[in-house]
mmCIF file with all atom_site columns, C-alpha atoms and ligand atoms in Angstrom:
data_model
loop_
_atom_site.group_PDB
_atom_site.id
_atom_site.type_symbol
_atom_site.label_atom_id
_atom_site.label_alt_id
_atom_site.label_comp_id
_atom_site.label_asym_id
_atom_site.label_entity_id
_atom_site.label_seq_id
_atom_site.pdbx_PDB_ins_code
_atom_site.Cartn_x
_atom_site.Cartn_y
_atom_site.Cartn_z
_atom_site.occupancy
_atom_site.B_iso_or_equiv
_atom_site.pdbx_formal_charge
_atom_site.auth_seq_id
_atom_site.auth_comp_id
_atom_site.auth_asym_id
_atom_site.auth_atom_id
_atom_site.pdbx_PDB_model_num
ATOM   1   C CA  . MET A 1 1   ? 39.503 191.766 -79.874 1.00 55.00 ? 1   MET A CA  1
ATOM   2   C CA  . PRO A 1 2   ? 38.080 188.261 -80.311 1.00 62.00 ? 2   PRO A CA  1
ATOM   3   C CA  . ALA A 1 3   ? 36.608 186.615 -77.208 1.00 66.00 ? 3   ALA A CA  1
ATOM   4   C CA  . SER A 1 4   ? 37.931 189.342 -74.823 1.00 89.00 ? 4   SER A CA  1
ATOM   5   C CA  . LEU A 1 5   ? 40.933 188.336 -72.816 1.00 96.00 ? 5   LEU A CA  1
ATOM   6   C CA  . CYS A 1 6   ? 40.303 191.195 -70.432 1.00 96.00 ? 6   CYS A CA  1
ATOM   7   C CA  . GLY A 1 7   ? 39.714 190.567 -66.767 1.00 96.00 ? 7   GLY A CA  1
ATOM   8   C CA  . THR A 1 8   ? 41.301 189.026 -63.711 1.00 98.00 ? 8   THR A CA  1
ATOM   9   C CA  . TRP A 1 9   ? 42.449 185.481 -64.153 1.00 98.00 ? 9   TRP A CA  1
ATOM   10  C CA  . ASP A 1 10  ? 43.858 183.061 -61.523 1.00 98.00 ? 10  ASP A CA  1
ATOM   11  C CA  . LEU A 1 11  ? 46.168 180.153 -62.347 1.00 98.00 ? 11  LEU A CA  1
ATOM   12  C CA  . ILE A 1 12  ? 44.538 176.706 -62.012 1.00 98.00 ? 12  ILE A CA  1
ATOM   13  C CA  . SER A 1 13  ? 47.085 174.538 -63.816 1.00 98.00 ? 13  SER A CA  1
ATOM   14  C CA  . SER A 1 14  ? 50.590 174.681 -65.019 1.00 98.00 ? 14  SER A CA  1
ATOM   15  C CA  . ALA A 1 15  ? 52.678 172.211 -66.948 1.00 98.00 ? 15  ALA A CA  1
ATOM   16  C CA  . ASN A 1 16  ? 56.433 172.388 -67.607 1.00 98.00 ? 16  ASN A CA  1
ATOM   17  C CA  . PHE A 1 17  ? 56.863 175.858 -66.122 1.00 98.00 ? 17  PHE A CA  1
ATOM   18  C CA  . GLU A 1 18  ? 60.148 174.423 -64.812 1.00 98.00 ? 18  GLU A CA  1
ATOM   19  C CA  . GLY A 1 19  ? 61.356 173.412 -68.362 1.00 98.00 ? 19  GLY A CA  1
ATOM   20  C CA  . TYR A 1 20  ? 60.506 176.931 -69.566 1.00 98.00 ? 20  TYR A CA  1
ATOM   21  C CA  . MET A 1 21  ? 62.388 178.560 -66.701 1.00 98.00 ? 21  MET A CA  1
ATOM   22  C CA  . ILE A 1 22  ? 65.401 176.302 -67.218 1.00 98.00 ? 22  ILE A CA  1
ATOM   23  C CA  . ALA A 1 23  ? 65.453 177.231 -70.941 1.00 98.00 ? 23  ALA A CA  1
ATOM   24  C CA  . LEU A 1 24  ? 65.511 180.888 -69.837 1.00 98.00 ? 24  LEU A CA  1
ATOM   25  C CA  . GLY A 1 25  ? 68.377 180.219 -67.523 1.00 98.00 ? 25  GLY A CA  1
ATOM   26  C CA  . ILE A 1 26  ? 66.530 181.024 -64.233 1.00 98.00 ? 26  ILE A CA  1
ATOM   27  C CA  . SER A 1 27  ? 68.449 179.933 -61.164 1.00 97.00 ? 27  SER A CA  1
ATOM   28  C CA  . PRO A 1 28  ? 67.364 176.869 -59.279 1.00 98.00 ? 28  PRO A CA  1
ATOM   29  C CA  . TYR A 1 29  ? 66.567 179.012 -56.253 1.00 97.00 ? 29  TYR A CA  1
ATOM   30  C CA  . LEU A 1 30  ? 64.140 181.320 -58.188 1.00 97.00 ? 30  LEU A CA  1
ATOM   31  C CA  . ARG A 1 31  ? 62.678 178.424 -60.032 1.00 98.00 ? 31  ARG A CA  1
ATOM   32  C CA  . LYS A 1 32  ? 61.791 176.772 -56.724 1.00 98.00 ? 32  LYS A CA  1
ATOM   33  C CA  . ILE A 1 33  ? 59.965 179.905 -55.585 1.00 97.00 ? 33  ILE A CA  1
ATOM   34  C CA  . ALA A 1 34  ? 58.305 180.646 -58.902 1.00 97.00 ? 34  ALA A CA  1
ATOM   35  C CA  . LEU A 1 35  ? 56.839 177.039 -59.144 1.00 97.00 ? 35  LEU A CA  1
ATOM   36  C CA  . LYS A 1 36  ? 54.884 177.519 -55.969 1.00 96.00 ? 36  LYS A CA  1
ATOM   37  C CA  . LEU A 1 37  ? 53.483 181.001 -56.907 1.00 96.00 ? 37  LEU A CA  1
ATOM   38  C CA  . LYS A 1 38  ? 49.750 181.511 -57.319 1.00 94.00 ? 38  LYS A CA  1
ATOM   39  C CA  . LEU A 1 39  ? 50.005 183.578 -60.456 1.00 98.00 ? 39  LEU A CA  1
ATOM   40  C CA  . ARG A 1 40  ? 47.340 185.930 -61.547 1.00 98.00 ? 40  ARG A CA  1
ATOM   41  C CA  . LYS A 1 41  ? 46.867 187.636 -64.940 1.00 98.00 ? 41  LYS A CA  1
ATOM   42  C CA  . VAL A 1 42  ? 45.168 191.028 -65.116 1.00 98.00 ? 42  VAL A CA  1
ATOM   43  C CA  . ILE A 1 43  ? 44.540 191.950 -68.741 1.00 97.00 ? 43  ILE A CA  1
ATOM   44  C CA  . GLU A 1 44  ? 43.268 195.359 -69.697 1.00 97.00 ? 44  GLU A CA  1
ATOM   45  C CA  . GLN A 1 45  ? 42.653 197.298 -72.781 1.00 94.00 ? 45  GLN A CA  1
ATOM   46  C CA  . GLN A 1 46  ? 43.153 201.055 -72.896 1.00 90.00 ? 46  GLN A CA  1
ATOM   47  C CA  . GLY A 1 47  ? 42.384 202.393 -76.372 1.00 87.00 ? 47  GLY A CA  1
ATOM   48  C CA  . ASP A 1 48  ? 44.570 200.435 -78.728 1.00 88.00 ? 48  ASP A CA  1
ATOM   49  C CA  . GLN A 1 49  ? 46.911 199.383 -75.969 1.00 95.00 ? 49  GLN A CA  1
ATOM   50  C CA  . LEU A 1 50  ? 46.810 196.031 -74.244 1.00 97.00 ? 50  LEU A CA  1
ATOM   51  C CA  . ILE A 1 51  ? 48.229 195.634 -70.744 1.00 97.00 ? 51  ILE A CA  1
ATOM   52  C CA  . ILE A 1 52  ? 49.119 192.218 -69.343 1.00 98.00 ? 52  ILE A CA  1
ATOM   53  C CA  . LYS A 1 53  ? 49.969 192.083 -65.612 1.00 98.00 ? 53  LYS A CA  1
ATOM   54  C CA  . THR A 1 54  ? 51.359 189.005 -64.182 1.00 98.00 ? 54  THR A CA  1
ATOM   55  C CA  . ALA A 1 55  ? 50.945 189.306 -60.443 1.00 98.00 ? 55  ALA A CA  1
ATOM   56  C CA  . SER A 1 56  ? 52.251 187.169 -57.545 1.00 96.00 ? 56  SER A CA  1
ATOM   57  C CA  . PRO A 1 57  ? 53.041 187.659 -53.938 1.00 94.00 ? 57  PRO A CA  1
ATOM   58  C CA  . PHE A 1 58  ? 56.763 187.428 -54.840 1.00 95.00 ? 58  PHE A CA  1
ATOM   59  C CA  . ARG A 1 59  ? 57.112 189.483 -57.953 1.00 95.00 ? 59  ARG A CA  1
ATOM   60  C CA  . ASN A 1 60  ? 55.014 191.272 -60.626 1.00 97.00 ? 60  ASN A CA  1
ATOM   61  C CA  . TYR A 1 61  ? 55.629 191.711 -64.222 1.00 98.00 ? 61  TYR A CA  1
ATOM   62  C CA  . THR A 1 62  ? 53.739 194.000 -66.551 1.00 98.00 ? 62  THR A CA  1
ATOM   63  C CA  . VAL A 1 63  ? 53.931 194.370 -70.316 1.00 98.00 ? 63  VAL A CA  1
ATOM   64  C CA  . SER A 1 64  ? 51.909 196.803 -72.506 1.00 98.00 ? 64  SER A CA  1
ATOM   65  C CA  . PHE A 1 65  ? 51.850 197.020 -76.180 1.00 98.00 ? 65  PHE A CA  1
ATOM   66  C CA  . ARG A 1 66  ? 49.848 197.781 -79.329 1.00 97.00 ? 66  ARG A CA  1
ATOM   67  C CA  . VAL A 1 67  ? 48.975 194.749 -81.438 1.00 96.00 ? 67  VAL A CA  1
ATOM   68  C CA  . GLY A 1 68  ? 51.016 194.672 -84.682 1.00 97.00 ? 68  GLY A CA  1
ATOM   69  C CA  . GLN A 1 69  ? 53.559 197.215 -83.346 1.00 98.00 ? 69  GLN A CA  1
ATOM   70  C CA  . GLU A 1 70  ? 57.027 195.897 -82.483 1.00 98.00 ? 70  GLU A CA  1
ATOM   71  C CA  . PHE A 1 71  ? 58.389 197.114 -79.099 1.00 98.00 ? 71  PHE A CA  1
ATOM   72  C CA  . GLY A 1 72  ? 61.400 196.664 -76.922 1.00 98.00 ? 72  GLY A CA  1
ATOM   73  C CA  . GLU A 1 73  ? 60.733 194.502 -73.856 1.00 98.00 ? 73  GLU A CA  1
ATOM   74  C CA  . PHE A 1 74  ? 62.945 194.165 -70.785 1.00 98.00 ? 74  PHE A CA  1
ATOM   75  C CA  . THR A 1 75  ? 62.017 191.066 -68.921 1.00 98.00 ? 75  THR A CA  1
ATOM   76  C CA  . GLN A 1 76  ? 62.872 192.702 -65.539 1.00 97.00 ? 76  GLN A CA  1
ATOM   77  C CA  . GLY A 1 77  ? 62.669 190.282 -62.573 1.00 95.00 ? 77  GLY A CA  1
ATOM   78  C CA  . LEU A 1 78  ? 62.245 187.316 -64.843 1.00 97.00 ? 78  LEU A CA  1
ATOM   79  C CA  . ASP A 1 79  ? 65.403 186.490 -66.933 1.00 97.00 ? 79  ASP A CA  1
ATOM   80  C CA  . ASN A 1 80  ? 66.354 190.293 -67.299 1.00 97.00 ? 80  ASN A CA  1
ATOM   81  C CA  . ARG A 1 81  ? 66.921 190.137 -71.044 1.00 98.00 ? 81  ARG A CA  1
ATOM   82  C CA  . HIS A 1 82  ? 66.100 192.684 -73.697 1.00 98.00 ? 82  HIS A CA  1
ATOM   83  C CA  . VAL A 1 83  ? 63.989 191.320 -76.531 1.00 98.00 ? 83  VAL A CA  1
ATOM   84  C CA  . LYS A 1 84  ? 62.172 192.757 -79.402 1.00 98.00 ? 84  LYS A CA  1
ATOM   85  C CA  . SER A 1 85  ? 58.509 191.731 -79.127 1.00 98.00 ? 85  SER A CA  1
ATOM   86  C CA  . LEU A 1 86  ? 55.658 191.651 -81.577 1.00 98.00 ? 86  LEU A CA  1
ATOM   87  C CA  . VAL A 1 87  ? 52.130 190.699 -80.663 1.00 98.00 ? 87  VAL A CA  1
ATOM   88  C CA  . GLU A 1 88  ? 49.580 189.696 -83.295 1.00 97.00 ? 88  GLU A CA  1
ATOM   89  C CA  . TRP A 1 89  ? 46.239 188.006 -83.511 1.00 96.00 ? 89  TRP A CA  1
ATOM   90  C CA  . GLU A 1 90  ? 46.480 184.666 -85.280 1.00 96.00 ? 90  GLU A CA  1
ATOM   91  C CA  . GLY A 1 91  ? 42.798 183.756 -85.562 1.00 95.00 ? 91  GLY A CA  1
ATOM   92  C CA  . SER A 1 92  ? 41.577 183.827 -82.050 1.00 93.00 ? 92  SER A CA  1
ATOM   93  C CA  . LYS A 1 93  ? 44.972 183.496 -80.554 1.00 97.00 ? 93  LYS A CA  1
ATOM   94  C CA  . LEU A 1 94  ? 47.089 186.422 -79.325 1.00 97.00 ? 94  LEU A CA  1
ATOM   95  C CA  . VAL A 1 95  ? 50.601 185.485 -80.218 1.00 98.00 ? 95  VAL A CA  1
ATOM   96  C CA  . CYS A 1 96  ? 53.901 187.148 -79.070 1.00 98.00 ? 96  CYS A CA  1
ATOM   97  C CA  . GLU A 1 97  ? 57.229 186.554 -80.652 1.00 98.00 ? 97  GLU A CA  1
ATOM   98  C CA  . GLN A 1 98  ? 60.097 187.645 -78.482 1.00 98.00 ? 98  GLN A CA  1
ATOM   99  C CA  . THR A 1 99  ? 63.175 188.035 -80.615 1.00 98.00 ? 99  THR A CA  1
ATOM   100 C CA  . GLY A 1 100 ? 66.555 188.043 -78.857 1.00 98.00 ? 100 GLY A CA  1
ATOM   101 C CA  . GLU A 1 101 ? 69.278 185.834 -77.352 1.00 97.00 ? 101 GLU A CA  1
ATOM   102 C CA  . LYS A 1 102 ? 66.863 182.885 -76.893 1.00 98.00 ? 102 LYS A CA  1
ATOM   103 C CA  . LYS A 1 103 ? 65.615 181.114 -79.903 1.00 98.00 ? 103 LYS A CA  1
ATOM   104 C CA  . ASN A 1 104 ? 61.838 180.356 -80.483 1.00 98.00 ? 104 ASN A CA  1
ATOM   105 C CA  . ARG A 1 105 ? 60.854 182.494 -77.643 1.00 98.00 ? 105 ARG A CA  1
ATOM   106 C CA  . GLY A 1 106 ? 57.291 183.837 -77.089 1.00 98.00 ? 106 GLY A CA  1
ATOM   107 C CA  . TRP A 1 107 ? 53.859 183.180 -75.880 1.00 98.00 ? 107 TRP A CA  1
ATOM   108 C CA  . ALA A 1 108 ? 50.238 182.655 -76.927 1.00 98.00 ? 108 ALA A CA  1
ATOM   109 C CA  . HIS A 1 109 ? 46.956 183.462 -75.181 1.00 98.00 ? 109 HIS A CA  1
ATOM   110 C CA  . TRP A 1 110 ? 43.549 182.342 -76.102 1.00 97.00 ? 110 TRP A CA  1
ATOM   111 C CA  . ILE A 1 111 ? 40.095 181.693 -74.493 1.00 97.00 ? 111 ILE A CA  1
ATOM   112 C CA  . GLU A 1 112 ? 38.713 178.157 -74.485 1.00 96.00 ? 112 GLU A CA  1
ATOM   113 C CA  . GLU A 1 113 ? 35.545 177.213 -72.476 1.00 93.00 ? 113 GLU A CA  1
ATOM   114 C CA  . ASP A 1 114 ? 35.637 180.371 -70.376 1.00 95.00 ? 114 ASP A CA  1
ATOM   115 C CA  . LYS A 1 115 ? 39.274 179.742 -69.489 1.00 97.00 ? 115 LYS A CA  1
ATOM   116 C CA  . LEU A 1 116 ? 42.312 181.745 -70.313 1.00 98.00 ? 116 LEU A CA  1
ATOM   117 C CA  . HIS A 1 117 ? 44.958 179.566 -71.854 1.00 98.00 ? 117 HIS A CA  1
ATOM   118 C CA  . LEU A 1 118 ? 48.684 180.441 -72.090 1.00 98.00 ? 118 LEU A CA  1
ATOM   119 C CA  . GLU A 1 119 ? 51.566 178.734 -73.716 1.00 98.00 ? 119 GLU A CA  1
ATOM   120 C CA  . LEU A 1 120 ? 55.070 180.035 -72.979 1.00 98.00 ? 120 LEU A CA  1
ATOM   121 C CA  . TYR A 1 121 ? 57.772 179.073 -75.479 1.00 98.00 ? 121 TYR A CA  1
ATOM   122 C CA  . CYS A 1 122 ? 61.522 179.065 -75.215 1.00 98.00 ? 122 CYS A CA  1
ATOM   123 C CA  . GLU A 1 123 ? 64.008 177.060 -77.273 1.00 98.00 ? 123 GLU A CA  1
ATOM   124 C CA  . GLY A 1 124 ? 61.665 174.040 -77.710 1.00 97.00 ? 124 GLY A CA  1
ATOM   125 C CA  . GLU A 1 125 ? 60.327 174.094 -74.180 1.00 98.00 ? 125 GLU A CA  1
ATOM   126 C CA  . VAL A 1 126 ? 56.541 174.696 -73.862 1.00 98.00 ? 126 VAL A CA  1
ATOM   127 C CA  . CYS A 1 127 ? 54.903 175.676 -70.577 1.00 98.00 ? 127 CYS A CA  1
ATOM   128 C CA  . LYS A 1 128 ? 51.130 175.257 -70.648 1.00 98.00 ? 128 LYS A CA  1
ATOM   129 C CA  . GLN A 1 129 ? 48.992 177.211 -68.128 1.00 98.00 ? 129 GLN A CA  1
ATOM   130 C CA  . VAL A 1 130 ? 45.254 177.680 -67.662 1.00 98.00 ? 130 VAL A CA  1
ATOM   131 C CA  . TYR A 1 131 ? 43.537 180.403 -65.681 1.00 98.00 ? 131 TYR A CA  1
ATOM   132 C CA  . LYS A 1 132 ? 40.034 180.739 -64.506 1.00 98.00 ? 132 LYS A CA  1
ATOM   133 C CA  . LYS A 1 133 ? 38.224 183.985 -64.443 1.00 97.00 ? 133 LYS A CA  1
ATOM   134 C CA  . ASN A 1 134 ? 38.105 185.597 -60.975 1.00 94.00 ? 134 ASN A CA  1
ATOM   135 C CA  . VAL A 1 135 ? 34.713 187.352 -60.946 1.00 88.00 ? 135 VAL A CA  1
ATOM   136 C CA  . ASN A 1 136 ? 35.317 189.003 -57.525 1.00 88.00 ? 136 ASN A CA  1
ATOM   137 C CA  . GLU A 1 137 ? 38.190 191.233 -58.719 1.00 79.00 ? 137 GLU A CA  1
HETATM 138 O O1  . VLZ B 2 .   ? 53.741 186.334 -69.629 1.00 72.43 ? 201 VLZ B O1  1
HETATM 139 O O2  . VLZ B 2 .   ? 55.807 186.227 -70.374 1.00 72.43 ? 201 VLZ B O2  1
HETATM 140 O O3  . VLZ B 2 .   ? 51.067 186.480 -70.229 1.00 72.43 ? 201 VLZ B O3  1
HETATM 141 O O4  . VLZ B 2 .   ? 54.230 189.058 -70.036 1.00 72.43 ? 201 VLZ B O4  1
HETATM 142 C C1  . VLZ B 2 .   ? 56.449 184.499 -63.828 1.00 72.43 ? 201 VLZ B C1  1
HETATM 143 C C2  . VLZ B 2 .   ? 56.592 185.525 -62.671 1.00 72.43 ? 201 VLZ B C2  1
HETATM 144 C C3  . VLZ B 2 .   ? 55.729 185.219 -64.837 1.00 72.43 ? 201 VLZ B C3  1
HETATM 145 C C4  . VLZ B 2 .   ? 57.065 184.796 -61.420 1.00 72.43 ? 201 VLZ B C4  1
HETATM 146 C C5  . VLZ B 2 .   ? 56.215 184.824 -66.257 1.00 72.43 ? 201 VLZ B C5  1
HETATM 147 C C6  . VLZ B 2 .   ? 58.488 185.308 -61.048 1.00 72.43 ? 201 VLZ B C6  1
HETATM 148 C C7  . VLZ B 2 .   ? 55.673 185.801 -67.186 1.00 72.43 ? 201 VLZ B C7  1
HETATM 149 C C8  . VLZ B 2 .   ? 59.522 184.442 -61.629 1.00 72.43 ? 201 VLZ B C8  1
HETATM 150 C C9  . VLZ B 2 .   ? 55.466 185.090 -68.442 1.00 72.43 ? 201 VLZ B C9  1
HETATM 151 C C10 . VLZ B 2 .   ? 60.833 184.654 -60.969 1.00 72.43 ? 201 VLZ B C10 1
HETATM 152 C C11 . VLZ B 2 .   ? 61.959 184.205 -61.757 1.00 72.43 ? 201 VLZ B C11 1
HETATM 153 C C12 . VLZ B 2 .   ? 54.983 185.956 -69.613 1.00 72.43 ? 201 VLZ B C12 1
HETATM 154 C C13 . VLZ B 2 .   ? 53.298 186.945 -70.791 1.00 72.43 ? 201 VLZ B C13 1
HETATM 155 C C14 . VLZ B 2 .   ? 52.007 186.342 -71.224 1.00 72.43 ? 201 VLZ B C14 1
HETATM 156 C C15 . VLZ B 2 .   ? 53.009 188.436 -70.533 1.00 72.43 ? 201 VLZ B C15 1
#
């Protein structure tokens, strides 16, 4: 894959995570907890499978998939919805479309200046996060 996303990445900035969570219908109580979390992404490749683990002291979320192959995703512990997901490379961006009840839902990951960038989309809301590589993990 272009500019390997693999590794352990720690959140250094987050914008409009609140707006994204509101769009998903996450309760105010959970949003308040989630906003304070030190999120970590652990991205691994096993053969043609990509695994993205979002880890936090509160809750973890893992998704694994093959690029270009649609799969059923259950967003357990997040908004608990079933979506059809498809992840594809668009240039150097890894882009996921999550088709379901919520319109224009998905995310994009890419590398820029040694940082892992993430945009999360839902119904017009965009959350922008940046992660820095954790070389100790
Ligand atoms: O990430 O779709 O990297 O799945 C928030 C967990 C993580 C905190 C959101 C608990 C995952 C929230 C976002 C409690 C309500 C996501 C993809 C791209 C991979």
